[in-house]
Amino acid sequence: MSRVYNFSAGPSCLPEEVLKECAAEMLDYNGSGQSVMEMSHRSKVYEAIIEDAEAMVRKLMKVPENYKVLFVQGGGSTQFAMVAQNLGIHTGKAAYIETGVWAKKAAAEAKHLGLDVDVLASSKDKGYSYIPKVEKIEGDYDYAYICFNNTIMGTHYEYIPDTGKIPLVADISSCVLSEELDVSKFGLLFAGAQKNLAPAGVTLVIIREDLITETPRAETPTMMMYKTHADNGSMYNTPPCYTIYVLGKVLHWIEKNGGAAGINKLNVEKANYLYDYLDKSDFYHATAQKGSRSLMNVPFLTKYSTGATDEASLAKEKEINDKFVKEAAAAGLVNLKGHRLVGGMRASIYNAMTLDGVKALVAFMEKFAKENA
């Protein structure tokens, strides 16, 4: 079977060049006679792998010297707790901007851990289809929290809130290295790797050194302390070795393709191609509002998604959506089913998705629209 175009929201497609390199090195990495999957994380060979991965993160993201780069486990969802436990230690107050499922879950976790959470703004009133404007955040907050790109709703921040001395925390899981980002404007950034960096299993954390404390909130487990990972070079316990190895290769691939700026240029071209088609179509429409649209995740509905709740309308909507997903898969375009909270379809067009893949999707959409108008 030939390769398909994979539009999954995560785990997502990886650069084919990287997959081939990994396959070639599966049994013998760099003359070591072993796979990275089976080598000791304490070996000199692996030490070079993880050090290179960190160096590439620093280079591509222009990470300032007073920041630590960590590779931890538990996914982005574990960071919801780690952020609250490690940063919410002075006033016990935190500010959140609610732009979708993941920001909402993060705020709920902070509340669960005893923080006084202020939701400064929410776009729930319009189905999280836009990013609220909160350009300045003031107060005695331990930190302010945003989700920079919203995978489910397909929205993205076009600005960075000014938080002054309040550390700004951002979940960049679904947009990391899809664009240039000024790390110095944030106290902490984190990204689950399975969308733009690597297979699932490792989470990248970039944290300003003054935010790493020996005294997080009471009863914080050792593994949940940023200091534990910072003091041990991300190897307090066995890290997800193979995932970090793949991550390093993806970072070198990004560098070869012009770094964050070069990748962003291609991402803008891909997204514009798809959004331009959606905006001109009488059959489809994008769900995210202009000015808040993600370059990475593009949810869209058909004309049969009218918002009507009667049984006949819902049945027709489901029928056309199911048909689209099934016929798209048969055409080699997979994982296009939309999230249940939005409905319809969703095309995740991360860094590794090619322009040819997006063009193939639009060609299929045109054909489907003519046949089902």
Tab-separated table of C-alpha atoms in Angstrom:
chain	number	residue	atom	x	y	z
A	1	MET	CA	0.000	0.000	0.000
A	2	SER	CA	1.267	3.486	-0.832
A	3	ARG	CA	1.595	6.224	1.778
A	4	VAL	CA	-1.575	8.159	2.580
A	5	TYR	CA	-1.971	11.818	3.450
A	6	ASN	CA	-2.517	11.770	7.216
A	7	PHE	CA	-4.534	14.720	8.571
A	8	SER	CA	-4.683	13.408	12.138
A	9	ALA	CA	-4.721	15.967	14.967
A	10	GLY	CA	-2.220	13.806	16.826
A	11	PRO	CA	-0.298	11.624	16.791
A	12	SER	CA	0.303	13.185	13.431
A	13	CYS	CA	2.326	12.627	10.301
A	14	LEU	CA	6.103	12.836	10.519
A	15	PRO	CA	8.499	13.909	7.759
A	16	GLU	CA	9.025	10.971	5.436
A	17	GLU	CA	12.741	11.748	5.309
A	18	VAL	CA	12.946	11.318	9.089
A	19	LEU	CA	11.015	8.052	9.046
A	20	LYS	CA	13.408	6.632	6.449
A	21	GLU	CA	16.439	7.681	8.512
A	22	CYS	CA	14.994	6.035	11.606
A	23	ALA	CA	14.233	2.869	9.659
A	24	ALA	CA	17.791	2.733	8.292
A	25	GLU	CA	19.204	3.063	11.815
A	26	MET	CA	16.763	0.743	13.551
A	27	LEU	CA	19.183	-2.147	14.053
A	28	ASP	CA	22.433	-0.214	14.243
A	29	TYR	CA	22.570	3.404	15.339
A	30	ASN	CA	25.766	5.186	14.349
A	31	GLY	CA	27.883	2.041	14.417
A	32	SER	CA	26.885	1.150	17.984
A	33	GLY	CA	25.507	-2.238	16.922
A	34	GLN	CA	22.217	-1.564	18.697
A	35	SER	CA	18.962	0.261	18.274
A	36	VAL	CA	18.257	3.475	20.161
A	37	MET	CA	15.210	1.576	21.438
A	38	GLU	CA	17.418	-0.757	23.448
A	39	MET	CA	20.488	1.229	24.445
A	40	SER	CA	21.115	2.493	27.977
A	41	HIS	CA	20.069	6.082	28.556
A	42	ARG	CA	23.246	6.413	30.658
A	43	SER	CA	25.504	5.447	27.763
A	44	LYS	CA	27.783	7.923	26.005
A	45	VAL	CA	26.003	7.172	22.741
A	46	TYR	CA	22.617	8.192	24.108
A	47	GLU	CA	24.042	11.123	26.026
A	48	ALA	CA	25.085	12.608	22.686
A	49	ILE	CA	21.546	12.110	21.308
A	50	ILE	CA	19.741	13.935	24.102
A	51	GLU	CA	22.355	16.697	24.245
A	52	ASP	CA	21.958	17.260	20.499
A	53	ALA	CA	18.156	17.400	20.850
A	54	GLU	CA	18.432	20.072	23.531
A	55	ALA	CA	20.973	22.033	21.511
A	56	MET	CA	18.678	21.982	18.478
A	57	VAL	CA	15.709	23.210	20.528
A	58	ARG	CA	17.833	26.078	21.803
A	59	LYS	CA	19.089	26.915	18.328
A	60	LEU	CA	15.782	26.757	16.451
A	61	MET	CA	13.720	28.492	19.148
A	62	LYS	CA	16.486	30.945	20.099
A	63	VAL	CA	16.110	29.995	23.744
A	64	PRO	CA	17.793	32.541	26.062
A	65	GLU	CA	20.570	31.285	28.338
A	66	ASN	CA	18.510	31.820	31.489
A	67	TYR	CA	15.976	29.175	30.428
A	68	LYS	CA	16.109	25.419	30.940
A	69	VAL	CA	15.070	22.989	28.228
A	70	LEU	CA	13.510	19.838	29.680
A	71	PHE	CA	12.196	16.601	28.237
A	72	VAL	CA	9.530	15.138	30.520
A	73	GLN	CA	6.790	12.528	30.343
A	74	GLY	CA	3.059	12.566	30.956
A	75	GLY	CA	1.932	14.612	27.959
A	76	GLY	CA	0.580	18.125	27.960
A	77	SER	CA	-2.168	17.151	30.385
A	78	THR	CA	0.382	16.455	33.130
A	79	GLN	CA	1.685	19.977	32.616
A	80	PHE	CA	-1.713	21.305	33.700
A	81	ALA	CA	-0.832	20.058	37.182
A	82	MET	CA	2.920	20.713	37.115
A	83	VAL	CA	2.411	24.366	36.192
A	84	ALA	CA	0.011	24.870	39.084
A	85	GLN	CA	2.131	22.929	41.589
A	86	ASN	CA	5.427	24.626	40.747
A	87	LEU	CA	4.333	28.167	39.927
A	88	GLY	CA	1.266	28.719	42.105
A	89	ILE	CA	3.253	29.215	45.304
A	90	HIS	CA	3.138	32.880	46.303
A	91	THR	CA	-0.399	34.279	46.219
A	92	GLY	CA	-2.022	31.035	45.130
A	93	LYS	CA	-3.826	32.955	42.383
A	94	ALA	CA	-3.648	32.316	38.640
A	95	ALA	CA	-5.229	33.906	35.572
A	96	TYR	CA	-6.508	31.807	32.674
A	97	ILE	CA	-7.929	32.721	29.279
A	98	GLU	CA	-10.392	30.048	28.201
A	99	THR	CA	-10.236	29.440	24.465
A	100	GLY	CA	-11.273	25.806	24.271
A	101	VAL	CA	-11.146	22.364	25.804
A	102	TRP	CA	-7.483	22.310	26.789
A	103	ALA	CA	-7.378	25.723	28.453
A	104	LYS	CA	-10.587	24.834	30.286
A	105	LYS	CA	-9.101	21.550	31.503
A	106	ALA	CA	-5.919	23.297	32.587
A	107	ALA	CA	-7.907	25.811	34.649
A	108	ALA	CA	-9.961	23.017	36.197
A	109	GLU	CA	-6.783	21.184	37.218
A	110	ALA	CA	-5.396	24.304	38.884
A	111	LYS	CA	-8.656	24.697	40.816
A	112	HIS	CA	-8.506	21.021	41.773
A	113	LEU	CA	-5.058	21.628	43.266
A	114	GLY	CA	-6.347	24.481	45.393
A	115	LEU	CA	-5.446	27.573	43.363
A	116	ASP	CA	-7.720	30.582	43.173
A	117	VAL	CA	-8.342	30.694	39.421
A	118	ASP	CA	-9.622	33.782	37.602
A	119	VAL	CA	-10.921	33.152	34.085
A	120	LEU	CA	-10.238	36.572	32.606
A	121	ALA	CA	-12.002	35.909	29.317
A	122	SER	CA	-13.690	33.103	27.432
A	123	SER	CA	-14.808	32.512	23.858
A	124	LYS	CA	-17.338	29.902	24.929
A	125	ASP	CA	-20.167	32.240	23.902
A	126	LYS	CA	-19.427	31.473	20.240
A	127	GLY	CA	-18.291	27.895	20.520
A	128	TYR	CA	-14.645	28.872	21.087
A	129	SER	CA	-14.464	30.027	17.478
A	130	TYR	CA	-12.285	33.048	18.253
A	131	ILE	CA	-9.506	34.287	20.536
A	132	PRO	CA	-10.676	36.953	23.003
A	133	LYS	CA	-8.625	40.148	23.141
A	134	VAL	CA	-6.875	40.356	26.507
A	135	GLU	CA	-3.790	42.308	25.540
A	136	LYS	CA	-2.753	43.269	29.084
A	137	ILE	CA	-2.965	41.230	32.297
A	138	GLU	CA	-2.401	42.834	35.681
A	139	GLY	CA	-2.828	41.695	39.280
A	140	ASP	CA	-1.137	39.658	41.993
A	141	TYR	CA	-1.221	36.427	40.002
A	142	ASP	CA	1.488	33.811	40.331
A	143	TYR	CA	1.150	33.225	36.588
A	144	ALA	CA	-1.134	33.754	33.593
A	145	TYR	CA	-2.010	30.846	31.309
A	146	ILE	CA	-3.003	30.554	27.651
A	147	CYS	CA	-3.324	27.778	25.077
A	148	PHE	CA	-1.601	29.352	22.063
A	149	ASN	CA	-3.163	27.090	19.424
A	150	ASN	CA	-6.433	25.255	19.951
A	151	THR	CA	-6.360	21.913	18.171
A	152	ILE	CA	-10.050	21.106	18.482
A	153	MET	CA	-11.491	24.522	17.652
A	154	GLY	CA	-8.857	25.544	15.102
A	155	THR	CA	-7.977	28.902	16.652
A	156	HIS	CA	-4.647	30.577	17.296
A	157	TYR	CA	-3.340	33.652	19.102
A	158	GLU	CA	-2.317	36.467	16.773
A	159	TYR	CA	-0.864	38.395	19.716
A	160	ILE	CA	0.991	37.710	22.963
A	161	PRO	CA	-0.670	39.174	26.072
A	162	ASP	CA	1.433	41.696	27.969
A	163	THR	CA	1.685	40.294	31.483
A	164	GLY	CA	4.431	42.543	32.831
A	165	LYS	CA	6.149	40.767	35.720
A	166	ILE	CA	3.526	37.999	35.818
A	167	PRO	CA	5.032	34.846	34.254
A	168	LEU	CA	3.122	33.921	31.103
A	169	VAL	CA	2.609	30.183	30.563
A	170	ALA	CA	1.619	28.857	27.140
A	171	ASP	CA	0.624	25.447	25.850
A	172	ILE	CA	2.169	25.378	22.362
A	173	SER	CA	1.650	21.658	21.754
A	174	SER	CA	-0.021	22.024	18.376
A	175	CYS	CA	1.995	24.928	16.991
A	176	VAL	CA	5.528	24.485	18.336
A	177	LEU	CA	8.104	25.437	15.688
A	178	SER	CA	5.393	26.125	13.135
A	179	GLU	CA	6.335	29.784	13.435
A	180	GLU	CA	8.887	32.007	15.121
A	181	LEU	CA	8.108	32.714	18.778
A	182	ASP	CA	9.870	35.059	21.204
A	183	VAL	CA	10.604	32.729	24.128
A	184	SER	CA	11.638	35.654	26.321
A	185	LYS	CA	8.030	36.851	26.494
A	186	PHE	CA	7.067	33.679	28.379
A	187	GLY	CA	7.922	32.251	31.766
A	188	LEU	CA	7.170	28.718	30.644
A	189	LEU	CA	6.300	26.997	27.375
A	190	PHE	CA	5.352	23.363	26.951
A	191	ALA	CA	4.499	21.121	24.023
A	192	GLY	CA	3.439	17.532	23.744
A	193	ALA	CA	5.633	16.202	20.951
A	194	GLN	CA	3.076	14.147	19.028
A	195	LYS	CA	1.847	16.896	16.724
A	196	ASN	CA	4.882	18.711	15.337
A	197	LEU	CA	7.997	17.211	16.903
A	198	ALA	CA	7.985	13.441	17.354
A	199	PRO	CA	5.872	10.399	18.200
A	200	ALA	CA	3.872	10.512	21.423
A	201	GLY	CA	5.819	10.020	24.632
A	202	VAL	CA	7.800	13.153	25.431
A	203	THR	CA	6.811	16.684	26.377
A	204	LEU	CA	9.099	19.623	25.739
A	205	VAL	CA	9.249	22.191	28.562
A	206	ILE	CA	11.095	25.497	28.318
A	207	ILE	CA	11.150	27.278	31.672
A	208	ARG	CA	12.847	30.421	32.951
A	209	GLU	CA	15.351	29.488	35.628
A	210	ASP	CA	13.971	31.790	38.328
A	211	LEU	CA	10.682	29.862	38.173
A	212	ILE	CA	12.375	26.605	39.129
A	213	THR	CA	11.941	26.324	42.875
A	214	GLU	CA	12.947	23.911	45.600
A	215	THR	CA	9.647	24.500	47.375
A	216	PRO	CA	6.645	23.909	45.104
A	217	ARG	CA	3.179	23.462	46.582
A	218	ALA	CA	2.915	21.038	49.477
A	219	GLU	CA	2.947	17.316	48.717
A	220	THR	CA	4.143	17.794	45.139
A	221	PRO	CA	5.689	14.445	44.095
A	222	THR	CA	9.386	14.463	43.235
A	223	MET	CA	8.662	13.610	39.596
A	224	MET	CA	6.295	16.574	39.352
A	225	MET	CA	8.948	19.113	40.320
A	226	TYR	CA	10.648	20.974	37.483
A	227	LYS	CA	13.775	21.159	39.643
A	228	THR	CA	14.040	17.380	39.613
A	229	HIS	CA	14.315	17.316	35.829
A	230	ALA	CA	16.422	20.475	35.558
A	231	ASP	CA	18.995	19.182	38.053
A	232	ASN	CA	19.286	15.833	36.294
A	233	GLY	CA	19.452	16.798	32.651
A	234	SER	CA	15.985	15.328	32.004
A	235	MET	CA	17.291	11.925	33.117
A	236	TYR	CA	16.202	11.599	36.745
A	237	ASN	CA	14.586	8.376	35.555
A	238	THR	CA	14.642	6.645	32.170
A	239	PRO	CA	13.412	9.174	29.608
A	240	PRO	CA	11.428	8.247	26.465
A	241	CYS	CA	14.693	7.587	24.667
A	242	TYR	CA	13.475	6.708	21.195
A	243	THR	CA	10.983	9.568	21.053
A	244	ILE	CA	13.706	12.070	21.949
A	245	TYR	CA	15.919	10.520	19.249
A	246	VAL	CA	13.175	11.045	16.638
A	247	LEU	CA	12.565	14.554	17.978
A	248	GLY	CA	16.213	15.396	17.347
A	249	LYS	CA	15.924	14.217	13.758
A	250	VAL	CA	12.755	16.267	13.200
A	251	LEU	CA	14.543	19.338	14.535
A	252	HIS	CA	17.389	18.820	12.053
A	253	TRP	CA	14.765	18.434	9.306
A	254	ILE	CA	13.222	21.757	10.347
A	255	GLU	CA	16.653	23.388	10.224
A	256	LYS	CA	17.224	22.041	6.698
A	257	ASN	CA	13.914	23.572	5.658
A	258	GLY	CA	14.737	27.076	6.816
A	259	GLY	CA	14.090	26.817	10.528
A	260	ALA	CA	10.931	28.195	12.113
A	261	ALA	CA	10.752	31.044	9.586
A	262	GLY	CA	11.087	28.730	6.593
A	263	ILE	CA	8.567	26.245	7.940
A	264	ASN	CA	6.149	29.075	8.724
A	265	LYS	CA	6.305	30.315	5.145
A	266	LEU	CA	5.215	26.887	3.917
A	267	ASN	CA	2.552	26.611	6.641
A	268	VAL	CA	1.042	29.954	5.613
A	269	GLU	CA	0.949	28.797	1.990
A	270	LYS	CA	-0.763	25.530	2.927
A	271	ALA	CA	-3.300	27.152	5.230
A	272	ASN	CA	-4.128	29.949	2.797
A	273	TYR	CA	-4.718	27.430	0.026
A	274	LEU	CA	-7.268	25.576	2.170
A	275	TYR	CA	-8.926	28.612	3.787
A	276	ASP	CA	-9.216	30.419	0.428
A	277	TYR	CA	-11.094	27.441	-0.952
A	278	LEU	CA	-13.351	27.205	2.102
A	279	ASP	CA	-14.167	30.918	2.057
A	280	LYS	CA	-15.180	30.796	-1.614
A	281	SER	CA	-17.158	27.576	-1.334
A	282	ASP	CA	-20.955	27.377	-1.226
A	283	PHE	CA	-20.746	23.847	0.137
A	284	TYR	CA	-18.205	24.168	3.002
A	285	HIS	CA	-17.258	26.781	5.568
A	286	ALA	CA	-14.492	27.093	8.156
A	287	THR	CA	-15.636	27.241	11.780
A	288	ALA	CA	-12.899	29.521	13.151
A	289	GLN	CA	-13.326	33.253	12.743
A	290	LYS	CA	-10.928	35.261	10.600
A	291	GLY	CA	-8.237	36.858	12.752
A	292	SER	CA	-8.116	33.823	15.028
A	293	ARG	CA	-7.523	31.007	12.565
A	294	SER	CA	-4.957	28.308	13.146
A	295	LEU	CA	-2.371	27.421	10.528
A	296	MET	CA	-2.234	23.920	11.961
A	297	ASN	CA	-5.830	22.764	12.504
A	298	VAL	CA	-8.677	23.606	10.117
A	299	PRO	CA	-12.154	22.416	11.187
A	300	PHE	CA	-14.863	22.829	8.562
A	301	LEU	CA	-18.535	22.009	8.073
A	302	THR	CA	-20.727	21.333	5.045
A	303	LYS	CA	-23.907	23.193	4.121
A	304	TYR	CA	-25.824	20.363	5.789
A	305	SER	CA	-24.461	21.449	9.185
A	306	THR	CA	-27.129	24.071	9.708
A	307	GLY	CA	-27.348	24.028	13.482
A	308	ALA	CA	-30.860	22.587	13.305
A	309	THR	CA	-31.608	20.046	16.014
A	310	ASP	CA	-34.534	18.174	14.473
A	311	GLU	CA	-34.004	14.490	13.837
A	312	ALA	CA	-34.060	14.720	10.042
A	313	SER	CA	-31.467	17.507	9.893
A	314	LEU	CA	-29.119	15.756	12.306
A	315	ALA	CA	-29.435	12.499	10.382
A	316	LYS	CA	-28.617	14.207	7.062
A	317	GLU	CA	-25.638	16.004	8.620
A	318	LYS	CA	-24.254	12.746	10.025
A	319	GLU	CA	-24.838	10.951	6.738
A	320	ILE	CA	-22.907	13.519	4.677
A	321	ASN	CA	-20.064	13.778	7.203
A	322	ASP	CA	-19.661	9.996	7.395
A	323	LYS	CA	-19.716	9.780	3.619
A	324	PHE	CA	-17.051	12.459	3.297
A	325	VAL	CA	-14.709	10.761	5.761
A	326	LYS	CA	-15.206	7.318	4.197
A	327	GLU	CA	-14.687	8.465	0.607
A	328	ALA	CA	-11.728	10.635	1.578
A	329	ALA	CA	-10.045	7.642	3.224
A	330	ALA	CA	-10.618	5.582	0.087
A	331	ALA	CA	-8.876	8.370	-1.825
A	332	GLY	CA	-5.851	8.219	0.504
A	333	LEU	CA	-6.830	11.159	2.730
A	334	VAL	CA	-7.194	9.824	6.256
A	335	ASN	CA	-8.146	10.989	9.759
A	336	LEU	CA	-10.404	13.838	8.645
A	337	LYS	CA	-13.277	13.224	11.042
A	338	GLY	CA	-14.002	16.329	13.098
A	339	HIS	CA	-13.982	16.434	16.877
A	340	ARG	CA	-17.390	15.712	18.402
A	341	LEU	CA	-17.523	19.190	19.969
A	342	VAL	CA	-17.290	20.875	16.572
A	343	GLY	CA	-18.603	18.223	14.201
A	344	GLY	CA	-17.941	18.075	10.505
A	345	MET	CA	-14.351	17.528	9.451
A	346	ARG	CA	-10.929	18.704	10.548
A	347	ALA	CA	-7.716	18.843	8.549
A	348	SER	CA	-4.610	19.065	10.699
A	349	ILE	CA	-1.856	20.351	8.447
A	350	TYR	CA	1.177	20.295	10.707
A	351	ASN	CA	4.750	20.988	9.629
A	352	ALA	CA	5.219	17.576	8.030
A	353	MET	CA	2.087	17.815	5.873
A	354	THR	CA	3.092	18.758	2.344
A	355	LEU	CA	1.495	21.333	0.076
A	356	ASP	CA	0.726	18.453	-2.298
A	357	GLY	CA	-1.289	16.849	0.491
A	358	VAL	CA	-3.365	19.997	0.994
A	359	LYS	CA	-3.909	20.334	-2.756
A	360	ALA	CA	-5.053	16.706	-2.908
A	361	LEU	CA	-7.526	17.407	-0.104
A	362	VAL	CA	-8.978	20.466	-1.848
A	363	ALA	CA	-9.289	18.555	-5.121
A	364	PHE	CA	-11.225	15.826	-3.302
A	365	MET	CA	-13.409	18.426	-1.566
A	366	GLU	CA	-14.300	20.019	-4.913
A	367	LYS	CA	-15.266	16.642	-6.353
A	368	PHE	CA	-17.280	15.695	-3.262
A	369	ALA	CA	-19.142	19.021	-3.268
A	370	LYS	CA	-20.202	18.598	-6.925
A	371	GLU	CA	-21.420	15.067	-6.293
A	372	ASN	CA	-23.334	15.947	-3.111
A	373	ALA	CA	-24.635	19.452	-3.765
